[in-house]
DNA sequence: CTGAAAGCGCTTACAG
DNA sequence: CTGAAAGCGCTTACAG
């Protein structure tokens, strides 16, 4: 049988309110404290969360909305969020939207109905409907991976990372560059990474030939897109907007019997674990997803406590110089 | 301002109990139904979950305990569970234990305290402490990935899958086999897969030379283990207990300048997405993780409704014949 | 420091 | 079919 606060009060010979005060750090004399403590230990009493939340009208749950569960980046961010939250005695509730923007909006409202204390959104696109939802629910929201003026954001600093990667490949002598990117609807991945590369090329004094292509996030689509690029454009390097796309490009090169990096260099973005183990291993930009997750978790708790939190947090990155880029 | 059932009752000119009955499918006349419906639509009323749960003493939440978030198998299973649960109007609450058995036990109790309706455990090892916890919490539990006599299980049929894979490589002519497995503590992955291979070899009339090795689940460890095996044993094939290990073996071969599959064949288990894109693509056994997740979700709901559910459900598998195995 | 009482928003017998 | 009342397990002013 589940014990209630009334049982504890009876057993300890005090009032329910006193037990409640003991539990919540109110003023209780040392003597009664000890009595209550004893009873609680003996009975293994655990307060009913529903009753608590019903009164307090809030929970220590942070809702985390993710577009998909099966992506390296998502997993790592979630791990970071979960770890930090657990540390701070909060709980993470994951809501998977399966890449549906509609379900994303639904999730935001539904989490709010469940009285989560705050929401962390692993964002892809931020629409007006999102902003409207954020305003309506009236609890702290932090975006991870995308930036928006009216919401707190933790981003991966895609532009700088891309700029640095661009400088790197230029230094390696590449002048005939294919950039295989994704939709502009994704500001971070589609726009910022491309912009960083473009800025690096602009800074370069020598002339570069650059072609831009677009593909989806899916590996298989990347294989065929890359294959066509190799055939028609014959670049010395394919700069891919994600590691998955780079993996696809690598496959395309293998299929065509083109040696990487001797005949063709390839780079990615992300730093997925598997990029270390491919042959050749992939030169890429590593983002610190887990740390970004921690940052977001920290931020939401600060916001909850009414403390200061910067509107935009830049997460770290690191160029991983490996085998897939050769001197030209 | 949040509306309560009392507000709705007032606005509709009926009693709270009538609104409650309307909400829960009790008997309400068509006329009052319409009145209530109207008010609810206008106000956008949503019942307070805590109040509901406080009375009903249960939730429509299913707790899912996972050892790690960043594994292909886990992600797919979670996606399956989530999808099915959502369909049935249940919710999934994920608890990540970060591969800690202690945290696994803690999670079980903590989910139970939160009054989840049931628990799905993506299991690695089942200890007595687990069984004790399952008995104490007194709600339905389903294991995914491991089997145990006293708990409902959805398993991947590792033994049969391994047997079939064993038959396949034998038919390809391999007689000098290295099996790179994992700890026996993991019954499904460590024991069953090995047993399946052994059974296939026993069935074979010709003489086989087989060596068994053990490694961790980590890719990098697999690289060095495989490298040593290649050097010392010189097998014609390395059968790896997981795709990650196989990826490591592939890397080891590349590093040593050994051509796969011409000089060395390699197989995995799992059917991770990335195995299709490696060079050469990996011959492996694909498990239907997502479907297994669905099965588990279905099962837990059946159990909740008091319906029949088989103590052990065998999930499907499929040999993915690709490029990493050659005729010998 | 301590207790009695009211109330959070719902559901569920029980009458009618 | 419908309503009044009790109660789920807690917390929070309010007295003392």
XYZ file of C-alpha atoms (C1' of nucleotides) in Angstrom:
688
model
C 0.000 0.000 0.000
C 1.217 3.450 -0.949
C 1.780 5.761 1.997
C 0.449 9.281 1.900
C 1.502 12.367 3.766
C -1.358 11.729 6.176
C 0.045 8.320 7.075
C 3.417 9.836 7.766
C 1.870 12.563 9.858
C -0.038 9.980 11.904
C 2.940 7.743 12.410
C 5.114 10.661 13.427
C 2.399 12.142 15.597
C 2.384 15.516 13.877
C 0.137 17.359 11.413
C 0.251 16.904 7.662
C 1.318 20.489 7.242
C 4.339 19.879 9.397
C 5.403 16.937 7.286
C 4.915 19.052 4.196
C 7.033 21.776 5.700
C 9.721 19.269 6.573
C 9.689 18.037 2.997
C 9.902 21.496 1.520
C 12.424 22.983 3.841
C 10.059 25.015 5.991
C 10.754 25.707 9.628
C 10.530 22.560 11.745
C 12.179 21.957 15.108
C 15.071 19.559 15.301
C 13.087 17.134 17.417
C 10.128 16.810 15.050
C 12.488 16.756 12.111
C 14.067 13.643 13.518
C 10.723 11.976 14.197
C 9.518 12.612 10.677
C 12.772 11.563 9.121
C 12.620 8.276 10.951
C 9.117 7.481 9.769
C 9.919 8.439 6.197
C 12.947 6.218 6.126
C 11.043 3.319 7.611
C 8.108 3.584 5.262
C 10.045 4.568 2.155
C 7.526 7.318 1.626
C 7.683 9.207 -1.663
C 5.395 12.187 -2.237
C 2.828 11.881 -4.978
C 4.004 14.051 -7.839
C 0.533 14.686 -9.162
C -0.741 16.065 -5.932
C 2.340 18.239 -5.660
C 2.017 19.528 -9.180
C -1.700 20.066 -8.843
C -1.086 22.476 -6.002
C 2.161 24.001 -7.119
C 0.903 24.308 -10.714
C 4.301 23.528 -12.076
C 6.715 20.662 -12.422
C 10.434 20.122 -12.589
C 10.092 18.670 -16.037
C 11.739 20.247 -19.063
C 10.183 19.324 -22.377
C 12.608 18.643 -25.192
C 11.250 18.645 -28.711
C 13.316 16.811 -31.324
C 12.696 16.427 -35.045
C 14.149 12.930 -35.009
C 15.621 10.467 -32.609
C 17.922 8.723 -35.035
C 20.466 11.391 -35.755
C 23.894 11.695 -34.250
C 23.447 15.360 -33.465
C 20.042 14.918 -31.793
C 21.240 12.036 -29.670
C 24.270 13.891 -28.453
C 22.330 17.033 -27.651
C 19.731 15.013 -25.772
C 22.424 13.264 -23.783
C 23.865 16.623 -22.812
C 20.494 18.051 -21.847
C 19.585 14.959 -19.867
C 22.848 14.856 -17.971
C 22.760 18.460 -16.914
C 19.085 18.393 -16.044
C 19.481 15.295 -13.920
C 22.328 16.985 -12.120
C 20.064 19.909 -11.291
C 17.220 17.656 -10.179
C 15.114 18.289 -13.205
C 13.722 15.749 -15.563
C 13.754 15.620 -19.339
C 10.648 14.678 -21.298
C 11.394 13.972 -24.938
C 8.836 14.656 -27.610
C 9.704 13.287 -31.035
C 8.052 15.051 -33.938
C 9.340 12.841 -36.714
C 10.318 15.863 -38.793
C 6.785 17.182 -38.944
C 6.460 20.901 -38.364
C 2.821 20.428 -37.416
C 3.704 17.920 -34.773
C 6.390 20.283 -33.551
C 3.798 22.950 -32.866
C 1.430 20.431 -31.325
C 4.206 19.207 -29.061
C 4.936 22.693 -27.819
C 1.336 23.220 -26.775
C 0.961 19.751 -25.400
C 4.089 20.051 -23.279
C 2.801 23.345 -22.036
C -0.475 21.698 -21.080
C 1.480 19.169 -19.135
C 2.926 22.078 -17.241
C 6.543 21.515 -18.110
C 8.708 24.217 -16.589
C 10.440 25.021 -19.844
C 11.035 23.839 -23.366
C 14.211 23.089 -25.288
C 13.624 22.866 -29.008
C 16.110 21.188 -31.317
C 15.139 23.424 -34.135
C 15.309 23.122 -37.876
C 13.077 25.961 -39.042
C 11.452 28.643 -36.962
C 8.180 29.846 -38.440
C 5.738 32.482 -37.290
C 3.577 29.725 -35.884
C 6.476 28.766 -33.664
C 6.894 32.275 -32.387
C 3.186 32.535 -31.750
C 3.289 29.305 -29.760
C 6.250 30.497 -27.710
C 4.437 33.668 -26.825
C 1.236 31.907 -25.890
C 2.652 29.266 -23.627
C 4.508 31.766 -21.542
C 7.297 29.536 -20.247
C 11.017 29.757 -21.058
C 12.043 28.352 -24.425
C 15.540 27.744 -25.742
C 16.397 26.879 -29.309
C 19.309 24.603 -30.063
C 20.920 24.659 -33.482
C 19.063 27.623 -34.923
C 18.990 31.262 -34.036
C 16.019 33.573 -33.842
C 15.855 37.150 -32.644
C 12.969 36.694 -30.282
C 14.043 33.428 -28.656
C 17.046 32.327 -26.643
C 19.368 30.293 -28.840
C 22.306 27.962 -28.439
C 23.928 27.598 -31.826
C 26.879 25.767 -33.293
C 28.463 28.809 -34.893
C 28.086 27.347 -38.345
C 29.325 30.391 -40.203
C 32.660 30.636 -38.439
C 33.170 26.915 -38.601
C 32.534 26.945 -42.332
C 34.786 29.941 -42.782
C 37.610 28.190 -41.028
C 37.061 25.018 -43.008
C 37.036 27.106 -46.182
C 40.359 28.711 -45.281
C 41.754 25.267 -44.635
C 40.834 23.741 -47.981
C 41.962 26.857 -49.803
C 45.301 26.633 -48.072
C 45.475 23.053 -49.287
C 45.337 24.465 -52.789
C 41.819 23.613 -53.875
C 40.487 25.987 -56.509
C 37.790 23.939 -58.200
C 35.227 23.477 -55.494
C 31.827 21.825 -55.412
C 29.674 22.795 -52.475
C 26.965 20.228 -51.802
C 24.529 21.907 -49.464
C 20.949 21.693 -48.299
C 17.816 23.822 -48.442
C 17.977 27.470 -47.466
C 14.996 26.915 -45.232
C 17.458 25.514 -42.756
C 19.279 28.694 -41.796
C 22.059 27.062 -39.802
C 22.899 24.178 -42.102
C 21.630 25.473 -45.414
C 22.559 29.138 -45.241
C 25.227 29.776 -42.604
C 27.573 26.997 -43.609
C 27.403 28.052 -47.215
C 27.992 31.680 -46.261
C 31.056 30.788 -44.263
C 32.556 28.983 -47.216
C 31.702 31.873 -49.516
C 33.348 34.362 -47.184
C 36.502 32.273 -47.079
C 36.597 32.154 -50.859
C 36.059 35.909 -51.105
C 39.027 36.433 -48.810
C 41.163 34.368 -51.109
C 43.251 36.277 -53.595
C 43.503 33.632 -56.268
C 40.603 32.827 -58.531
C 38.330 29.989 -57.539
C 35.778 28.112 -59.512
C 32.897 27.214 -57.210
C 29.634 25.474 -57.998
C 26.807 25.134 -55.545
C 24.476 22.151 -55.422
C 21.631 21.142 -53.176
C 20.592 17.775 -51.813
C 18.514 16.376 -48.966
C 19.790 15.158 -45.616
C 19.560 11.598 -46.785
C 22.718 9.634 -47.598
C 21.358 7.886 -50.648
C 20.281 11.057 -52.334
C 23.755 12.440 -51.654
C 25.328 9.469 -53.398
C 23.584 10.161 -56.670
C 23.964 13.935 -56.442
C 27.664 13.612 -55.742
C 28.032 11.142 -58.553
C 26.579 13.589 -61.039
C 28.765 16.381 -59.724
C 31.872 14.285 -60.106
C 30.925 13.412 -63.645
C 29.946 16.843 -64.887
C 31.998 19.314 -62.883
C 35.050 17.238 -61.972
C 35.886 19.278 -58.854
C 39.069 18.757 -56.882
C 36.996 18.806 -53.702
C 33.396 18.358 -52.628
C 32.542 20.317 -49.529
C 29.446 18.737 -47.996
C 27.070 20.476 -45.617
C 26.818 17.456 -43.309
C 28.790 14.330 -42.536
C 25.996 12.174 -43.875
C 26.190 13.915 -47.205
C 29.970 13.539 -47.145
C 29.549 9.831 -46.508
C 27.337 9.709 -49.561
C 29.939 11.557 -51.626
C 32.583 9.124 -50.450
C 30.410 6.256 -51.581
C 29.873 7.900 -54.957
C 33.615 8.280 -55.409
C 34.198 4.628 -54.517
C 31.508 3.540 -56.921
C 33.147 5.469 -59.714
C 36.558 4.113 -58.857
C 37.830 7.560 -57.973
C 40.434 7.578 -55.257
C 39.889 9.777 -52.210
C 41.783 11.944 -51.478
C 44.285 11.456 -54.333
C 41.835 12.353 -57.087
C 39.072 13.937 -55.100
C 38.937 15.489 -51.648
C 35.806 15.436 -49.498
C 34.830 17.245 -46.310
C 31.831 17.148 -44.004
C 30.303 18.955 -41.053
C 29.353 17.436 -37.753
C 32.058 15.151 -36.478
C 29.896 12.045 -36.300
C 31.633 9.133 -34.691
C 31.551 7.049 -37.848
C 33.559 9.580 -39.853
C 36.629 8.465 -38.002
C 36.241 4.913 -39.139
C 35.526 5.326 -42.816
C 38.202 4.747 -45.377
C 39.659 7.238 -45.767
C 38.657 8.896 -42.521
C 36.749 12.083 -43.098
C 38.081 15.578 -42.645
C 35.246 17.469 -41.034
C 34.238 20.117 -38.541
C 33.365 18.679 -35.208
C 30.571 20.355 -33.301
C 30.255 19.805 -29.576
C 26.660 18.724 -29.536
C 26.648 17.275 -26.064
C 28.078 20.473 -24.651
C 25.501 22.488 -26.550
C 22.828 20.352 -24.893
C 24.362 21.089 -21.491
C 24.417 24.792 -22.291
C 20.761 24.735 -23.203
C 19.834 22.858 -20.038
C 21.826 25.275 -17.951
C 20.191 28.166 -19.703
C 16.667 27.004 -19.161
C 17.302 26.552 -15.462
C 18.823 29.994 -15.212
C 15.791 31.413 -16.930
C 13.549 29.537 -14.523
C 15.386 31.015 -11.603
C 15.161 34.450 -13.141
C 18.894 34.617 -13.646
C 20.664 36.160 -16.608
C 21.194 34.081 -19.732
C 22.666 35.331 -22.955
C 20.202 35.500 -25.872
C 22.623 33.608 -28.041
C 25.247 31.139 -26.926
C 27.908 30.077 -29.401
C 28.922 26.491 -29.060
C 32.450 25.379 -29.861
C 33.710 23.618 -32.965
C 36.937 22.078 -34.119
C 38.380 21.296 -37.539
C 39.195 17.600 -37.632
C 42.037 17.279 -40.059
C 41.986 13.701 -41.260
C 42.581 11.756 -44.453
C 39.958 12.809 -46.961
C 41.597 16.066 -48.012
C 44.757 16.140 -50.067
C 47.066 18.907 -51.169
C 46.259 20.112 -54.626
C -6.238 32.247 -17.655
C -6.508 28.497 -17.625
C -10.055 27.174 -17.681
C -11.107 24.436 -15.294
C -13.879 21.934 -15.475
C -15.911 24.184 -13.182
C -15.677 27.042 -15.682
C -16.861 24.804 -18.457
C -19.713 23.543 -16.319
C -20.765 27.099 -15.524
C -20.588 28.275 -19.092
C -22.535 25.287 -20.299
C -25.020 25.542 -17.475
C -24.458 22.000 -16.227
C -22.717 20.320 -13.318
C -19.004 19.506 -13.225
C -19.808 15.837 -13.064
C -21.714 16.068 -16.298
C -18.772 17.675 -18.035
C -16.554 14.985 -16.628
C -18.899 12.327 -17.880
C -18.941 13.955 -21.293
C -15.171 13.944 -21.339
C -14.903 10.329 -20.295
C -17.634 8.899 -22.446
C -20.276 8.521 -19.762
C -23.964 8.836 -20.545
C -24.917 12.366 -21.524
C -27.944 13.436 -23.564
C -27.363 14.679 -27.066
C -28.555 18.152 -26.161
C -26.174 18.670 -23.260
C -23.412 17.021 -25.239
C -23.753 19.723 -27.828
C -23.790 22.502 -25.275
C -20.650 21.231 -23.614
C -18.907 20.600 -26.865
C -19.560 24.169 -27.926
C -18.121 25.652 -24.771
C -15.076 23.408 -24.901
C -14.340 24.377 -28.465
C -14.756 28.045 -27.724
C -12.571 28.046 -24.657
C -9.995 25.555 -25.890
C -10.350 23.783 -22.582
C -7.853 21.004 -21.828
C -8.234 18.923 -18.667
C -5.485 19.190 -16.114
C -3.503 15.976 -16.256
C -2.382 16.144 -12.667
C -5.869 16.361 -11.307
C -6.897 13.494 -13.537
C -3.993 11.347 -12.516
C -4.425 12.206 -8.872
C -7.915 10.763 -8.924
C -7.421 7.966 -11.367
C -4.127 6.993 -9.723
C -2.648 6.142 -13.065
C -1.451 7.809 -16.225
C -1.280 7.030 -19.872
C 2.464 7.306 -19.776
C 4.728 4.384 -20.586
C 8.216 4.644 -19.201
C 10.993 3.506 -21.516
C 14.373 2.808 -20.011
C 17.334 2.894 -22.386
C 21.009 2.219 -21.689
C 22.052 4.827 -24.215
C 20.524 7.315 -26.565
C 23.277 7.297 -29.151
C 22.927 3.858 -30.626
C 21.237 2.951 -33.849
C 19.312 0.121 -32.277
C 18.055 2.181 -29.334
C 16.947 5.040 -31.530
C 15.022 2.790 -33.863
C 13.334 0.915 -31.047
C 12.368 4.178 -29.383
C 10.933 5.479 -32.626
C 8.829 2.352 -32.944
C 7.618 2.521 -29.368
C 6.835 6.208 -29.658
C 4.902 5.838 -32.886
C 2.729 3.013 -31.686
C 2.114 4.580 -28.303
C 1.115 7.864 -29.842
C -1.288 6.031 -32.082
C -2.906 4.450 -29.056
C -3.079 7.746 -27.188
C -0.337 6.897 -24.801
C 2.805 8.835 -24.166
C 6.408 7.715 -23.978
C 8.706 8.937 -21.238
C 12.347 8.125 -21.933
C 14.767 7.508 -19.124
C 18.403 7.305 -20.166
C 20.650 5.335 -17.847
C 23.925 5.977 -19.596
C 24.841 2.284 -19.383
C 24.708 2.251 -15.612
C 22.957 -0.743 -14.113
C 22.399 1.187 -10.918
C 20.688 3.978 -12.742
C 18.627 1.400 -14.558
C 17.224 0.111 -11.299
C 16.715 3.633 -9.993
C 14.847 4.537 -13.150
C 12.482 1.615 -12.780
C 11.502 2.672 -9.289
C 11.360 6.325 -10.159
C 9.106 5.709 -13.156
C 6.909 3.611 -10.957
C 6.702 6.462 -8.457
C 5.617 8.689 -11.264
C 2.798 6.245 -11.807
C 3.642 5.275 -15.344
C 1.212 2.668 -16.600
C 3.944 0.314 -17.740
C 7.638 0.030 -18.448
C 9.524 -0.990 -21.560
C 13.132 -1.810 -20.837
C 15.740 -1.908 -23.582
C 17.715 -4.473 -21.741
C 21.339 -5.489 -21.753
C 21.607 -7.623 -18.648
C 18.841 -8.780 -16.366
C 20.005 -9.255 -12.792
C 18.167 -10.413 -9.683
C 17.862 -6.790 -8.653
C 15.933 -6.173 -11.846
C 13.552 -9.017 -11.170
C 13.056 -7.808 -7.625
C 12.229 -4.335 -8.916
C 9.760 -5.685 -11.461
C 7.960 -7.617 -8.755
C 7.832 -4.687 -6.385
C 6.488 -2.093 -8.731
C 3.593 -4.237 -9.822
C 2.974 -2.772 -13.264
C 3.497 -4.458 -16.635
C 7.088 -4.646 -17.843
C 8.349 -5.697 -21.246
C 11.962 -6.377 -22.105
C 13.259 -5.569 -25.548
C 16.390 -7.278 -26.833
C 16.866 -9.756 -24.016
C 14.841 -12.659 -22.805
C 14.048 -13.667 -19.253
C 11.757 -16.377 -17.998
C 9.832 -14.252 -15.587
C 9.319 -11.178 -17.787
C 7.614 -10.546 -21.090
C 10.235 -10.226 -23.809
C 10.458 -9.007 -27.372
C 13.697 -10.343 -28.811
C 15.517 -10.169 -32.091
C 15.931 -13.920 -32.491
C 19.674 -13.629 -32.386
C 20.351 -17.349 -32.429
C 18.413 -18.094 -35.609
C 19.783 -15.031 -37.317
C 23.308 -16.062 -36.474
C 22.620 -19.610 -37.570
C 21.398 -18.430 -40.926
C 24.335 -16.089 -41.340
C 26.633 -18.976 -40.411
C 25.058 -21.192 -43.085
C 25.523 -18.400 -45.569
C 29.221 -17.855 -45.015
C 29.847 -21.574 -44.931
C 28.103 -21.937 -48.253
C 30.412 -19.220 -49.540
C 33.252 -21.561 -48.730
C 34.758 -20.015 -45.629
C 36.545 -22.542 -43.427
C 38.935 -20.362 -41.478
C 36.689 -18.230 -39.364
C 37.355 -15.610 -36.725
C 34.379 -14.776 -34.539
C 34.745 -11.397 -32.886
C 32.135 -11.291 -30.170
C 31.307 -9.522 -26.935
C 30.923 -10.396 -23.272
C 28.782 -13.376 -22.260
C 27.029 -11.156 -19.776
C 25.028 -9.923 -22.702
C 22.956 -13.020 -23.431
C 21.472 -11.848 -26.714
C 24.536 -10.329 -28.326
C 27.306 -12.140 -26.485
C 25.879 -15.634 -26.162
C 23.040 -16.217 -28.637
C 24.777 -14.872 -31.704
C 27.839 -16.941 -30.976
C 25.703 -20.028 -30.374
C 23.954 -19.604 -33.680
C 27.240 -19.490 -35.526
C 28.495 -22.511 -33.630
C 25.379 -24.469 -34.479
C 25.802 -23.663 -38.164
C 29.403 -24.837 -38.060
C 28.427 -28.061 -36.296
C 25.910 -28.738 -39.044
C 28.652 -28.392 -41.602
C 30.264 -31.602 -42.784
C 33.631 -30.217 -43.734
C 36.185 -29.291 -41.149
C 36.298 -25.682 -40.026
C 38.919 -23.824 -38.119
C 37.215 -21.322 -35.838
C 38.708 -18.961 -33.304
C 36.672 -16.903 -30.884
C 37.657 -13.465 -29.691
C 36.059 -10.897 -27.481
C 35.936 -7.118 -27.685
C 33.846 -4.238 -26.363
C 31.009 -2.485 -28.174
C 33.299 0.353 -29.063
C 34.528 0.764 -32.647
C 38.052 1.754 -31.772
C 38.661 -1.253 -29.610
C 37.367 -3.400 -32.462
C 39.900 -1.867 -34.826
C 42.855 -2.987 -32.761
C 41.371 -6.376 -31.870
C 40.611 -7.093 -35.518
C 44.047 -5.943 -36.515
C 45.657 -8.442 -34.184
C 43.377 -11.215 -35.381
C 44.260 -10.516 -38.987
C 47.937 -10.591 -38.170
C 48.025 -13.699 -36.042
C 45.207 -15.916 -37.270
C 44.863 -14.808 -40.871
C 41.200 -15.837 -41.184
C 39.344 -15.793 -44.472
C 36.449 -14.108 -42.703
C 35.789 -12.153 -39.526
C 32.264 -12.577 -38.244
C 31.541 -9.656 -35.954
C 28.837 -9.618 -33.271
C 27.684 -6.100 -34.182
C 27.885 -3.746 -37.116
C 30.002 -1.340 -35.125
C 32.547 -4.050 -34.519
C 32.412 -4.954 -38.210
C 33.048 -1.325 -39.080
C 36.094 -1.491 -36.844
C 37.270 -4.658 -38.564
C 36.827 -3.009 -41.941
C 38.967 -0.129 -40.778
C 41.629 -2.506 -39.524
C 41.733 -4.227 -42.906
C 42.052 -0.908 -44.714
C 44.848 0.155 -42.407
C 46.733 -3.024 -43.118
C 46.197 -2.664 -46.846
C 44.149 -5.846 -46.963
C 41.432 -5.821 -49.570
C 37.864 -6.585 -48.503
C 36.359 -8.889 -49.620
C 39.072 -10.226 -51.959
C 41.502 -11.105 -49.204
C 39.256 -10.943 -46.174
C 35.496 -11.134 -45.750
C 33.673 -9.342 -42.948
C 30.120 -9.569 -41.604
C 28.160 -7.718 -38.961
C 24.869 -7.842 -37.104
C 22.301 -5.089 -36.908
C 21.734 -3.553 -40.291
C 22.702 -0.028 -39.288
C 22.060 2.502 -41.996
C 25.717 3.329 -42.414
C 26.655 -0.247 -43.344
C 25.109 0.342 -46.718
C 27.374 3.236 -47.459
C 30.739 1.893 -46.421
C 33.185 0.675 -48.987
C 32.644 -2.152 -49.524
C 29.098 -2.196 -48.229
C 28.693 -4.582 -45.341
C 27.040 -7.972 -45.462
C 25.077 -8.153 -42.248
C 21.907 -9.340 -40.578
C 19.298 -6.686 -40.432
C 17.104 -6.620 -37.355
C 13.805 -4.796 -37.482
C 14.326 -2.632 -34.453
C 11.530 -0.217 -35.137
C 9.070 -3.047 -35.516
C 10.340 -4.602 -32.301
C 9.611 -1.296 -30.605
C 6.095 -1.345 -32.016
C 5.622 -4.897 -30.797
C 6.685 -3.939 -27.330
C 4.369 -0.934 -27.268
C 1.499 -3.047 -28.494
C 2.279 -5.646 -25.898
C 2.342 -3.266 -22.997
C -1.032 -1.878 -23.975
C -2.489 -5.339 -24.290
C -1.173 -6.156 -20.864
C -2.704 -2.963 -19.538
C -6.052 -3.927 -20.952
C -5.737 -7.399 -19.514
C -5.479 -8.964 -22.933
C -3.283 -11.869 -23.902
C 0.316 -11.220 -24.871
C 2.866 -13.863 -25.636
C 5.673 -14.148 -23.059
C 8.209 -13.986 -25.835
C 7.841 -12.302 -29.196
C 10.379 -13.048 -31.873
C 11.186 -10.086 -34.042
C 12.092 -10.544 -37.682
C 15.528 -10.421 -39.260
C 16.950 -10.525 -42.741
C 20.345 -11.431 -44.147
C 21.607 -8.449 -46.120
C 23.823 -9.923 -48.760
C 26.156 -7.142 -49.831
C 29.756 -6.667 -50.846
C 31.922 -7.556 -47.884
C 31.749 -11.333 -48.278
C 33.482 -13.117 -51.119
C 33.487 -16.715 -52.295
C 36.380 -18.650 -50.905
C 7.531 26.032 15.687
C 2.879 23.784 14.885
C -1.971 22.587 13.465
C -6.750 23.057 11.342
C -8.767 24.262 7.261
C -9.306 25.415 2.609
C -8.370 24.445 -1.956
C -5.713 22.740 -6.396
C -8.938 20.317 -10.684
C -10.602 16.372 -11.422
C -13.623 11.634 -10.905
C -16.819 8.612 -8.910
C -20.275 6.418 -6.410
C -24.841 7.720 -4.887
C -29.392 9.651 -5.279
C -32.908 11.257 -7.858
C -29.711 11.524 -17.986
C -28.109 14.764 -14.234
C -26.326 16.958 -9.875
C -24.368 17.430 -5.023
C -20.868 15.746 -2.358
C -16.825 13.455 -1.074
C -12.236 12.618 -1.861
C -7.512 11.880 -4.493
C -2.605 13.735 -1.824
C -0.596 17.551 -1.460
C 0.539 22.925 -0.117
C -0.307 27.272 1.773
C -1.901 31.131 4.143
C -3.713 31.903 8.720
C -3.917 31.518 13.675
C -1.962 30.434 17.706
